[in-house]
Coordinates of C-alpha atoms in Angstrom, one line a residue:
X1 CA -97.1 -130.6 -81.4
X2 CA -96.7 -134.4 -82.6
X3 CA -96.0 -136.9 -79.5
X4 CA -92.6 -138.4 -80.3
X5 CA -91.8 -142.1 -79.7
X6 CA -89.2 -144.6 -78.4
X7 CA -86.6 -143.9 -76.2
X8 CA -83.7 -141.6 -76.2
X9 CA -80.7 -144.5 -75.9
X10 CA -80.3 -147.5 -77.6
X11 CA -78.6 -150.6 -77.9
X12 CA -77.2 -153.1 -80.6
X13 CA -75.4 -155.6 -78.7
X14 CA -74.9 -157.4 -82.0
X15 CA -72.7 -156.5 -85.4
X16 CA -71.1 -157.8 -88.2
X17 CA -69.6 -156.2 -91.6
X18 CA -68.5 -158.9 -93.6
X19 CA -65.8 -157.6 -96.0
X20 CA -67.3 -159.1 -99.0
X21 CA -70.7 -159.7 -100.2
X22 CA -72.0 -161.2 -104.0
X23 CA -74.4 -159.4 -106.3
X24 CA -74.3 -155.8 -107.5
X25 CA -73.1 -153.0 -105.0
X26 CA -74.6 -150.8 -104.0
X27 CA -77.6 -153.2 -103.4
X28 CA -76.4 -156.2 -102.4
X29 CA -73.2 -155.0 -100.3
X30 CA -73.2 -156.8 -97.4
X31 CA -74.0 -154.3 -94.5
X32 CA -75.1 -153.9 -91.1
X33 CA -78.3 -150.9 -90.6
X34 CA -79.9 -149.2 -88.0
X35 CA -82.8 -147.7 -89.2
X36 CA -83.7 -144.8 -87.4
X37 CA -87.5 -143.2 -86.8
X38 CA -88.0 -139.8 -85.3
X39 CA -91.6 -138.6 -84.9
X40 CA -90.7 -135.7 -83.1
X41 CA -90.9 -131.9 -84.2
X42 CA -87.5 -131.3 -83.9
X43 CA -84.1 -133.0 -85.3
X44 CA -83.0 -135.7 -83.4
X45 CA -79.0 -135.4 -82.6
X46 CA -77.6 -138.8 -82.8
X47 CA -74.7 -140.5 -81.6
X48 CA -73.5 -143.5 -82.2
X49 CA -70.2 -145.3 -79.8
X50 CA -68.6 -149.0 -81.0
X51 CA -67.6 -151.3 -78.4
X52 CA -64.9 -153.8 -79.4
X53 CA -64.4 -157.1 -77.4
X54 CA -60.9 -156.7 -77.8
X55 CA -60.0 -152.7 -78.5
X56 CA -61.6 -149.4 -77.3
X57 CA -64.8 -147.8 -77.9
X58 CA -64.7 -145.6 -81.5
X59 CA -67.0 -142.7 -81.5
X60 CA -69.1 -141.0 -81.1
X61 CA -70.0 -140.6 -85.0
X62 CA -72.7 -137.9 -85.1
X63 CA -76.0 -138.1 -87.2
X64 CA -78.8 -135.9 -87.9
X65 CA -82.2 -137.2 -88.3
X66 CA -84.8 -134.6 -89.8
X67 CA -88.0 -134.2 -87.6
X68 CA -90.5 -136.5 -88.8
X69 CA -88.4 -138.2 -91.2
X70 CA -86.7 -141.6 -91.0
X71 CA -82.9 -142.5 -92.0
X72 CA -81.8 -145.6 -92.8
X73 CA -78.2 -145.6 -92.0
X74 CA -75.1 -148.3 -93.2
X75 CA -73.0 -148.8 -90.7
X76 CA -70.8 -149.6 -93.3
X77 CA -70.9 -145.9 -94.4
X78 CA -69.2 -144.2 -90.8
X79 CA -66.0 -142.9 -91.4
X80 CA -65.6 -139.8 -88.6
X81 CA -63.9 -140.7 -86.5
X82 CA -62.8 -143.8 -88.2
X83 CA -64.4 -146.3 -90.1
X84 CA -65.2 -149.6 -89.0
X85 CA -63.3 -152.4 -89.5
X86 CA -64.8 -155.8 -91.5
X87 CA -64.9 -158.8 -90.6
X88 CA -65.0 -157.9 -86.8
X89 CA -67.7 -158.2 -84.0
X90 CA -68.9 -155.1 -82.4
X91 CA -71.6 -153.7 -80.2
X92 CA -73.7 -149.8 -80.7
X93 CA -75.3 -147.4 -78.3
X94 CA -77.0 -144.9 -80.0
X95 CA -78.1 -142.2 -78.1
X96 CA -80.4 -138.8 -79.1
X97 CA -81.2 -135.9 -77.4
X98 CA -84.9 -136.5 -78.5
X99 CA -86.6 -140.1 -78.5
X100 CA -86.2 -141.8 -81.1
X101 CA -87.0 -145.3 -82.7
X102 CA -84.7 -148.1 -83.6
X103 CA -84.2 -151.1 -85.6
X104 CA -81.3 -153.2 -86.6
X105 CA -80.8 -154.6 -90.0
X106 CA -78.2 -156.7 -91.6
X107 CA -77.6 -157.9 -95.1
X108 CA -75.2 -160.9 -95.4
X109 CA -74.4 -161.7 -99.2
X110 CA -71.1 -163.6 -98.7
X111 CA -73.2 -166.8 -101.0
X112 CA -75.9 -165.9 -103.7
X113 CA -78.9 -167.3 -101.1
X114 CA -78.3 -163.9 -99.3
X115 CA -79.9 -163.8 -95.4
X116 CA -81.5 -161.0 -94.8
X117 CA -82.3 -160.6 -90.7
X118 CA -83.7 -157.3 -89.2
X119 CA -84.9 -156.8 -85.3
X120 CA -86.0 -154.2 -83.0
X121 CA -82.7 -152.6 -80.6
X122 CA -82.6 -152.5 -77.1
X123 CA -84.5 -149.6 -75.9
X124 CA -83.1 -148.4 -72.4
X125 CA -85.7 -146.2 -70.1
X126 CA -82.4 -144.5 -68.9

């Protein structure tokens, strides 16, 4: 049996969809990611809650990531239960039922010079 690693909840306390991005799509869409690294021998159950500054939560959106398999998932691309909205700040939690690794991602293309940053989540030990 492989040893899993990281943690079974997670935080993004940043996010930002901008609604418009320049280049070719699908590429250069500008998009927020959370990649997503299970080394376990089971599927990892995901899910995912948004936190507003000025609105309720939306969630949870459930994901399935294969065992020992990654998934690079666009935030931009949740639509159950809703999708989420452009152009407005927001906070994640992800949380699986098996530990899990994460890292954040975003691709903002709003100018040709597109910034590309990417860093490791929050990982909480509870």
């Amino acid at each position: 049996m492989n040893q899993p690693i990281g943690q079974k909840r997670w935080a993004i306390a940043e996010g930002y969809i901008p609604a418009y991005g320049h280049g070719p799509e699908p590429q250069f869409t500008s998009h927020e990611t959370a990649c997503l690294l299970n080394t376990s021998d089971q599927d990892a159950r995901v899910e995912i809650t948004i936190y507003f500054s000025d609105r309720e939560p939306i969630g949870p959106y459930h994901i399935n990531v294969p065992a020992r398999r990654t998934l690079h998932l666009r935030f931009n691309d949740l639509t159950d239960p809703q999708p989420i909205p452009h152009d407005t700040d927001y906070a994640s939690v992800i949380e699986s039922d098996v530990p899990i690794v994460v890292q954040h991602t975003r691709l903002d293309s709003r100018q040709s010079e597109n910034a590309l940053l990417s860093t490791v989540a929050y990982a909480s030990d509870r």
